Short mmCIF file of C-alpha atoms in Angstrom, two decimals:
data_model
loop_
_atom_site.label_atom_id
_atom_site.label_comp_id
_atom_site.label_asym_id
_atom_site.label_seq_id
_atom_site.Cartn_x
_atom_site.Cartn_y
_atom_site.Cartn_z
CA UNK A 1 71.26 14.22 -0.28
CA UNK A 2 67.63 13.72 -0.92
CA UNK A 3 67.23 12.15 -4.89
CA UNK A 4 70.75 12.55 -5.91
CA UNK A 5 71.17 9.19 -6.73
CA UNK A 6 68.05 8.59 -8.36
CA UNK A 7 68.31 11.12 -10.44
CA UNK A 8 72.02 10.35 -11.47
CA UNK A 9 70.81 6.68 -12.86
CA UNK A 10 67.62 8.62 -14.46
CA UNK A 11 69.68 11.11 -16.14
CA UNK A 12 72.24 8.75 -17.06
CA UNK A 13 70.04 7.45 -19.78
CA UNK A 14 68.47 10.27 -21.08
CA UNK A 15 71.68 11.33 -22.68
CA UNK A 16 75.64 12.84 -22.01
CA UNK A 17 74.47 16.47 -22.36
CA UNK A 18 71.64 15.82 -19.78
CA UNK A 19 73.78 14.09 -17.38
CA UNK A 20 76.67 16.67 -17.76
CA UNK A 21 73.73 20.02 -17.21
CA UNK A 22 72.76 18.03 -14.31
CA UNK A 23 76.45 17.03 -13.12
CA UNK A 24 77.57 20.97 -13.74
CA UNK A 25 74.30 21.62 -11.42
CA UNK A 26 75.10 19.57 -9.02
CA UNK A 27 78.66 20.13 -8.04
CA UNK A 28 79.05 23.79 -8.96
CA UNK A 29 75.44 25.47 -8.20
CA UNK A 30 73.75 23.21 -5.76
CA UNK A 31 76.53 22.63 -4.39
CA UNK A 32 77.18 26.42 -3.35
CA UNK A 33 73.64 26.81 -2.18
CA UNK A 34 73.75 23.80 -0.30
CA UNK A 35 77.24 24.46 1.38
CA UNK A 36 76.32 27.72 2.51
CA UNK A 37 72.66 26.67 3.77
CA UNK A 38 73.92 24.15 5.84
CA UNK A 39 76.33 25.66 6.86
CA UNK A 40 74.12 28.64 7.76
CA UNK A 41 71.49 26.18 9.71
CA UNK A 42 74.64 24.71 11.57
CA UNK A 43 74.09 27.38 14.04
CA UNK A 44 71.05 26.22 15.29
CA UNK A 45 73.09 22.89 16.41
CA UNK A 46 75.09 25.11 18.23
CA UNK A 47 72.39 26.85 19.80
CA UNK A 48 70.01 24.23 20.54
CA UNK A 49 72.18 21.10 21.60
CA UNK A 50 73.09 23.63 24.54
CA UNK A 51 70.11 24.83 25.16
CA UNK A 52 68.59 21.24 25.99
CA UNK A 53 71.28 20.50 27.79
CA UNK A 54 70.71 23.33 30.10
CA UNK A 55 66.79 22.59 29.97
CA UNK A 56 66.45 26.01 28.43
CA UNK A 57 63.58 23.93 25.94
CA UNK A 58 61.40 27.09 25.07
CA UNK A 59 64.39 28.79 23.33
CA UNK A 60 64.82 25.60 20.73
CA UNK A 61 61.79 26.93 18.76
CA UNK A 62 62.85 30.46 19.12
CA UNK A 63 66.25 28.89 17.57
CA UNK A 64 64.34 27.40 14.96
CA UNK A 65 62.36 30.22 14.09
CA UNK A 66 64.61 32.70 13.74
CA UNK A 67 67.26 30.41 11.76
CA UNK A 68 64.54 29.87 8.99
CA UNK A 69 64.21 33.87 8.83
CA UNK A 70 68.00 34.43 8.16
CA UNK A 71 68.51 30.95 6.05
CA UNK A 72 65.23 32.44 4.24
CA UNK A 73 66.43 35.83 3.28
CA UNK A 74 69.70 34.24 2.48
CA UNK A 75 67.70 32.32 -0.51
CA UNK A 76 66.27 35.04 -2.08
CA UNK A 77 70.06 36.13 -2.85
CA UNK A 78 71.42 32.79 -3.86
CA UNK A 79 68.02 32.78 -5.64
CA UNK A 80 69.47 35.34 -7.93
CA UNK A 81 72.54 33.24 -8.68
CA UNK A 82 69.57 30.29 -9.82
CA UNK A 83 68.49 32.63 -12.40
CA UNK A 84 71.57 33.89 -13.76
CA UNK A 85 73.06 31.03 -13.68
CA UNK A 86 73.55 30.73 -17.52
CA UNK A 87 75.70 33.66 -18.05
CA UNK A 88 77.85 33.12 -14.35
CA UNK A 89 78.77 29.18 -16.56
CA UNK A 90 79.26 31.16 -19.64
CA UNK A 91 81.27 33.53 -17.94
CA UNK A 92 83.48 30.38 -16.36
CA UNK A 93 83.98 28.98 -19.90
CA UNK A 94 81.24 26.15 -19.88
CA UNK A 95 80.38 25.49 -23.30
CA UNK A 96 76.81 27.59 -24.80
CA UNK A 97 75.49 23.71 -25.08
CA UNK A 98 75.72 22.63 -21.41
CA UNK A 99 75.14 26.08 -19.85
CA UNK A 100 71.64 26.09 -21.21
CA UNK A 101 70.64 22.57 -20.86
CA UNK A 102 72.35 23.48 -16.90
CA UNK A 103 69.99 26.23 -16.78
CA UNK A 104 66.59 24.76 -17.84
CA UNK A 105 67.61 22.10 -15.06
CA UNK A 106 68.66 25.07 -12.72
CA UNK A 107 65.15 27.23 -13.03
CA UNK A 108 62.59 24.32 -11.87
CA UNK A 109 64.94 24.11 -8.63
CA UNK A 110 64.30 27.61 -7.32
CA UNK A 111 61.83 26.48 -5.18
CA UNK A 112 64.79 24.06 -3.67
CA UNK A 113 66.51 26.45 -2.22
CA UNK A 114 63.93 27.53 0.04
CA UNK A 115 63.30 24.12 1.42
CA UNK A 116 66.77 23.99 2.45
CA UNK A 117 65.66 27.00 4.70
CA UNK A 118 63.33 25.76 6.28
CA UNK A 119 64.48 21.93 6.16
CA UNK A 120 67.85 22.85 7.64
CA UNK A 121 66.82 24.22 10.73
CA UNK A 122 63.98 21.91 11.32
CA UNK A 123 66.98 19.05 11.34
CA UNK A 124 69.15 21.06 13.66
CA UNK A 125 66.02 21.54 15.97
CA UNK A 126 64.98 17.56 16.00
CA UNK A 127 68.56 16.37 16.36
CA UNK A 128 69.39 18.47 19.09
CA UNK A 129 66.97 16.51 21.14
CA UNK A 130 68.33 13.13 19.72
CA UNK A 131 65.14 13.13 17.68
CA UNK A 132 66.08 11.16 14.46
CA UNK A 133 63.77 8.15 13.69
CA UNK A 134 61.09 10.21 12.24
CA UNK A 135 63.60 12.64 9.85
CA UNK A 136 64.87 9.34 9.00
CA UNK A 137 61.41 7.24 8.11
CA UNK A 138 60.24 10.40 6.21
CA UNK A 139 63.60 10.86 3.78
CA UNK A 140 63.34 7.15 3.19
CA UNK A 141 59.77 7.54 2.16
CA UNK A 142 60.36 10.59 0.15
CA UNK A 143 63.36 8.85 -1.99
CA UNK A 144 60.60 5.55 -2.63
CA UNK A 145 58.33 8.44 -3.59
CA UNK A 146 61.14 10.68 -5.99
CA UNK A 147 62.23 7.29 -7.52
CA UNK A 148 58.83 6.79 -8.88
CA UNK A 149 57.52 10.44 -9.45
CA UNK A 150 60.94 10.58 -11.59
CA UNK A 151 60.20 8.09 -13.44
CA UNK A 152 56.73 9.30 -14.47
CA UNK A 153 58.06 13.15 -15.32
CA UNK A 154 61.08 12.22 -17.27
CA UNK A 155 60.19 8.95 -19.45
CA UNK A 156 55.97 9.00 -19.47
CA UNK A 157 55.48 12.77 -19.34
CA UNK A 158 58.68 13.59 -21.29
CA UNK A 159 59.47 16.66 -19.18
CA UNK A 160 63.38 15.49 -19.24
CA UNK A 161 65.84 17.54 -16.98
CA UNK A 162 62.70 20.39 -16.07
CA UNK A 163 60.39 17.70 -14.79
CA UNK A 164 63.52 15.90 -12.82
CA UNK A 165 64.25 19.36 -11.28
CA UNK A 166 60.46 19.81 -10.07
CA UNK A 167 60.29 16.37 -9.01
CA UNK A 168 63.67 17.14 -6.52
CA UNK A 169 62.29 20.52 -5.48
CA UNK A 170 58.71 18.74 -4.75
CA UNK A 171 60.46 15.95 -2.63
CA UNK A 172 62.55 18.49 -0.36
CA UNK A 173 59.09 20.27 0.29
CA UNK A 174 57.48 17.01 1.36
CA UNK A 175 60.04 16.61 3.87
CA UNK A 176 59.79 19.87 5.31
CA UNK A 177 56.32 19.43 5.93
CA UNK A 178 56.55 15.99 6.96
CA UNK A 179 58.87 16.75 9.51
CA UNK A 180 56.92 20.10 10.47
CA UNK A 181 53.64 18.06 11.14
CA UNK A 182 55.95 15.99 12.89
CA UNK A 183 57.06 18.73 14.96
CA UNK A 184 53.32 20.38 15.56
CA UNK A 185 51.84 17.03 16.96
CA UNK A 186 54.26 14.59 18.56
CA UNK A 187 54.62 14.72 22.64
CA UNK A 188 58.32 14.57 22.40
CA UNK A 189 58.47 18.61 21.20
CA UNK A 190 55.86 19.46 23.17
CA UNK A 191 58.07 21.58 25.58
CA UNK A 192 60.49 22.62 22.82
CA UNK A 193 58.06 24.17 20.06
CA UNK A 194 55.47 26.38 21.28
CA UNK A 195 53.75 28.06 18.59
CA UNK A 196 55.37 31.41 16.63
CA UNK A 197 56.73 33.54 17.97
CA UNK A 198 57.73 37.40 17.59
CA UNK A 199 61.04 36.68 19.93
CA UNK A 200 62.30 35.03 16.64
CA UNK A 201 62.81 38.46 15.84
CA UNK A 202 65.02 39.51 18.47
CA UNK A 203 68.55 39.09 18.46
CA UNK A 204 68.51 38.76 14.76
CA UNK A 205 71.93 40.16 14.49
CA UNK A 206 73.80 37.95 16.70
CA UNK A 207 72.53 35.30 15.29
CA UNK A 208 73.76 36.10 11.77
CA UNK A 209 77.22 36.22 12.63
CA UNK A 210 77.21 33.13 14.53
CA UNK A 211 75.43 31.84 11.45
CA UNK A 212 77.82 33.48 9.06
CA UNK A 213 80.95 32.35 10.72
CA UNK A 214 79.38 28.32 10.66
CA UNK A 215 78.12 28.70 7.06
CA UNK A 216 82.25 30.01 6.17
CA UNK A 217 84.09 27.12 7.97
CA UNK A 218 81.60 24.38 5.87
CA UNK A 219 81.76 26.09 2.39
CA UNK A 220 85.40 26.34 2.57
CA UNK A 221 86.13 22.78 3.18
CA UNK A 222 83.87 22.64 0.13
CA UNK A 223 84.94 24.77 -2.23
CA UNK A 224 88.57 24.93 -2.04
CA UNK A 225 88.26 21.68 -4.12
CA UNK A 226 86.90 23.98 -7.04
CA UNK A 227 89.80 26.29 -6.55
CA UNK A 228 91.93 23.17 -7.39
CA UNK A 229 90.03 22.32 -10.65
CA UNK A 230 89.96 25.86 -11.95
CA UNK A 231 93.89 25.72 -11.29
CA UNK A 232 94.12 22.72 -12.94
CA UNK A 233 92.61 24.18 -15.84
CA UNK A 234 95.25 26.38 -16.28
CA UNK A 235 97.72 23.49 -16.78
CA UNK A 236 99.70 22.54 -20.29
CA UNK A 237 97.39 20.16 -20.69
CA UNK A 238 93.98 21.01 -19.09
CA UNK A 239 91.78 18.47 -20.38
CA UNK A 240 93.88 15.44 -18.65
CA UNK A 241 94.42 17.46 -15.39
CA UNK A 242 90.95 18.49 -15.17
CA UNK A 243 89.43 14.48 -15.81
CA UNK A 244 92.01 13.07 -13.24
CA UNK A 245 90.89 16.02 -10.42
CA UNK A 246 87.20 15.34 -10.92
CA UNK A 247 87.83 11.54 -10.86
CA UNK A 248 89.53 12.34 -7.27
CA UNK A 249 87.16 14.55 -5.70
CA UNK A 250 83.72 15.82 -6.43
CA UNK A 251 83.77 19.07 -8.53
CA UNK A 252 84.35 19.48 -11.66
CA UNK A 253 84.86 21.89 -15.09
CA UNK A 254 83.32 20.08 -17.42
CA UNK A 255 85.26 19.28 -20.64
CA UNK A 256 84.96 16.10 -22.09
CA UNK A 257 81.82 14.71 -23.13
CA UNK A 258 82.96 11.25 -23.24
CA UNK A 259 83.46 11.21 -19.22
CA UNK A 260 80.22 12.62 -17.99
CA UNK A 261 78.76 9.29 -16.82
CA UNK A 262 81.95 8.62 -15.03
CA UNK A 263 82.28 12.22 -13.22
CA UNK A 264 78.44 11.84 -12.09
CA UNK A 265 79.21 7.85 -10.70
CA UNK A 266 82.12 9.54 -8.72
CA UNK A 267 80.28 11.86 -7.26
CA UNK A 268 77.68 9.98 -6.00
CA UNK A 269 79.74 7.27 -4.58
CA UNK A 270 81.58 10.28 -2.87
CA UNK A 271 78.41 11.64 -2.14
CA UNK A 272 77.69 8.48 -0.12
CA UNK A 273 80.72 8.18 1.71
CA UNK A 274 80.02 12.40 2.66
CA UNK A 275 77.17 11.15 4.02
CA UNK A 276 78.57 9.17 6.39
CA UNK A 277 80.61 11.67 8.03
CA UNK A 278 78.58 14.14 7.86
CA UNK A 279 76.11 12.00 9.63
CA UNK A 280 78.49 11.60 12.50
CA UNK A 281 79.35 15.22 12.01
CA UNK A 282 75.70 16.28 13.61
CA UNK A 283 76.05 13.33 16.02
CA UNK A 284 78.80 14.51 17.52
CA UNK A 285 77.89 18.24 17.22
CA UNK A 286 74.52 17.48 19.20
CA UNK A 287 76.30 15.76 21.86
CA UNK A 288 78.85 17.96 22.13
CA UNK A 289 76.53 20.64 22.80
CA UNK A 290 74.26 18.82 25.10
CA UNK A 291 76.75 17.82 27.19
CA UNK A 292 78.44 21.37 27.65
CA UNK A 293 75.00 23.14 28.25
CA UNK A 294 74.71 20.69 30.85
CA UNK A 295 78.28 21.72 32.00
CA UNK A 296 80.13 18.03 31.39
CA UNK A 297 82.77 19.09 29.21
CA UNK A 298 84.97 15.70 29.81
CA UNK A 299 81.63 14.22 28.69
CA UNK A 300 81.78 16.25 25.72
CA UNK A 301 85.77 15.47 25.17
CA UNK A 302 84.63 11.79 25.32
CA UNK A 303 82.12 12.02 22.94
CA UNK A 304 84.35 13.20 19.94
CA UNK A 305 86.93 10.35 20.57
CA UNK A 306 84.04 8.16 20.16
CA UNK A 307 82.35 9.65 16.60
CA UNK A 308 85.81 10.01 15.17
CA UNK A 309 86.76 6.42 16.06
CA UNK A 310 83.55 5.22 14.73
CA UNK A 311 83.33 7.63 11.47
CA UNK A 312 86.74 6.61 10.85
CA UNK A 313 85.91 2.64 11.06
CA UNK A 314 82.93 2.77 8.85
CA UNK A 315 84.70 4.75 6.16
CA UNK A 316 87.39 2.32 6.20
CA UNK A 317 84.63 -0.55 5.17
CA UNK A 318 82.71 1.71 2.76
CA UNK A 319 86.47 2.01 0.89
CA UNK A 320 87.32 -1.67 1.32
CA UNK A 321 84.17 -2.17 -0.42
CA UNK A 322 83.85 -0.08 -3.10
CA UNK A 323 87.47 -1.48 -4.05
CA UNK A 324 86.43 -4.39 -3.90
CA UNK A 325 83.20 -3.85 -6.58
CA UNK A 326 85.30 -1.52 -8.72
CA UNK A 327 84.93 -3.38 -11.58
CA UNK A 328 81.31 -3.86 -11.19
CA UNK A 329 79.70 -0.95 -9.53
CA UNK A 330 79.59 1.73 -12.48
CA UNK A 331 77.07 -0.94 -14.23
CA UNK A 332 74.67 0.49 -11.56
CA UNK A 333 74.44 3.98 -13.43
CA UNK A 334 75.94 3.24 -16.83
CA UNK A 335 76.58 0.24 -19.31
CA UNK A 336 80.02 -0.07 -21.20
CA UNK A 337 83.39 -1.29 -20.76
CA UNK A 338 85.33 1.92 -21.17
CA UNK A 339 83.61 3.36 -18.21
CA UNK A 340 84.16 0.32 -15.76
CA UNK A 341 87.64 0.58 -16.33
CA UNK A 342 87.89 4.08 -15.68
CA UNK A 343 85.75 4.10 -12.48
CA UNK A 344 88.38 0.80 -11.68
CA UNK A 345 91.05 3.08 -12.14
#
């Protein structure tokens, strides 16, 4: 969720149209790409949590490899979907106004979506071997790094939404290849990367529907929360239904200019509390898999009891808290009273 954030409380003063090209980005565009990427690269957690538990540790980087081939030529189609992404909003009855401003935004994140190709499985691959310091250390670097690189495109350079798009594109790359160097020279993958290879190759098919069949099951616990906006559009009164969804959930069809700061504060705070679980997700997915490669499967069992109690538990504080700073925390992205209360509400 590299820069979300940042960006959100950037773009929230640069203007409502900004914010709202950025929000319609975010949670109908990005939001496809990055469901089906990840979902995509999800296979390699599969893959390699059971090969290290078997001790099968050359195949991770075969894994890898050939994951970042498929996820690859799976960009250069959703790239398509980058660049005509002005007439697909037009065609979904976005306004002329926020479909362009969306697409300017849209084209200097191109190169975005083929981070997340190689980014993807390069996670998989380190958190398969409980590797997770160094992914860690080098996100929270990168965000320092956004945060001020942001700051310089959009209000000393004047680039607005274009130089905010390059700036999240640029900080993806950095840690891809911060986590690549990572891979090439620390011990700890020594036995599990092993140079290219053409074996990456091989197999190719196989892999894509194991890959295709991962990347479905995550994009449709994504996007059947759009289906429910564009229904709700088709309600007698659209405008209402289509606020109170996007105030529940994270997608929206933009409408009203008046609640783009609030839509973008509820997504991020969702955003957060995603994070979360899908943190424990690729916990539990990892150990899971190492545990039935090395043929424990009550081990396995075990372990989801454990990352659903605990995922579970830590959501429950995240809500107790945000309740408990509803009337304060939209001041983080946003001045005025007419917000507050609505994020309250």
């Amino acid at each position: 969720m590299i820069g979300i954030s940042p960006f959100y409380i950037f773009s929230g003063h640069l203007g409502n149209l900004e914010l709202a090209a950025a929000n319609l980005w975010n949670n109908g565009i990005q939001t496809f790409a990055y469901g089906v990427m990840l979902g995509m690269g999800s296979a390699v957690e599969t893959l390699c949590g059971q090969a290290f538990g078997a001790q099968k540790l050359d195949m991770l980087g075969i894994y890898l490899q050939r994951s970042t081939i498929l996820l690859s030529i799976t960009a250069v189609c959703i790239m398509f979907v980058y660049i005509f992404c002005k007439p697909i909003l037009l065609l979904l009855g976005e306004s002329e106004k926020i479909a362009s401003a969306a697409a300017v935004f849209t084209y200097g994140l191109i190169p975005h979506i083929f981070a997340y190709s190689v980014n993807f499985p390069i996670q998989k691959f380190l958190q398969a071997q409980s590797i997770v310091a160094p992914s860690a250390f080098i996100s929270a670097g990168t965000v320092v790094l956004h945060a001020i690189l942001s700051w310089v495109a959009i209000y000393k350079l004047g680039l607005g939404l274009l130089g905010a798009s390059l700036v999240l594109s640029l900080s993806w790359w950095i840690i891809v290849i911060g986590q690549f160097i990572y891979i090439l020279y620390s011990k700890r993958t020594r036995e599990t990367w092993r140079g290219f290879s053409f074996q990456a190759f091989h197999g190719l098919w196989g892999f894509f529907k194991l890959s295709v069949a991962s990347g479905v099951m995550l994009c449709l616990e994504a996007w059947y929360f759009q289906i429910l906006v564009l229904l709700s559009g088709m309600l007698p009164n659209p405008e209402v239904s289509l606020d109170a969804l996007s105030i529940c959930r994270i997608f929206n069809h933009v409408r009203i200019s008046g609640f783009y700061n609030l839509l973008a504060l509820i997504m991020t705070i969702l955003g957060w509390v995603f994070t979360v679980s899908i943190g424990f997700n690729a916990a539990a997915s990892v150990r899971v898999g190492n545990e039935l490669g090395a043929a424990r499967p009550k081990a396995a069992a075990f372990s989801v009891t454990i990352v659903t109690s605990l995922s579970f538990v830590i959501t429950l504080i995240i809500a107790l808290v945000i309740l408990a700073l509803r009337h304060q925390i939209s001041y983080l992205f946003t001045g005025g009273q007419v917000v507050s209360d609505a994020v309250s509400d």
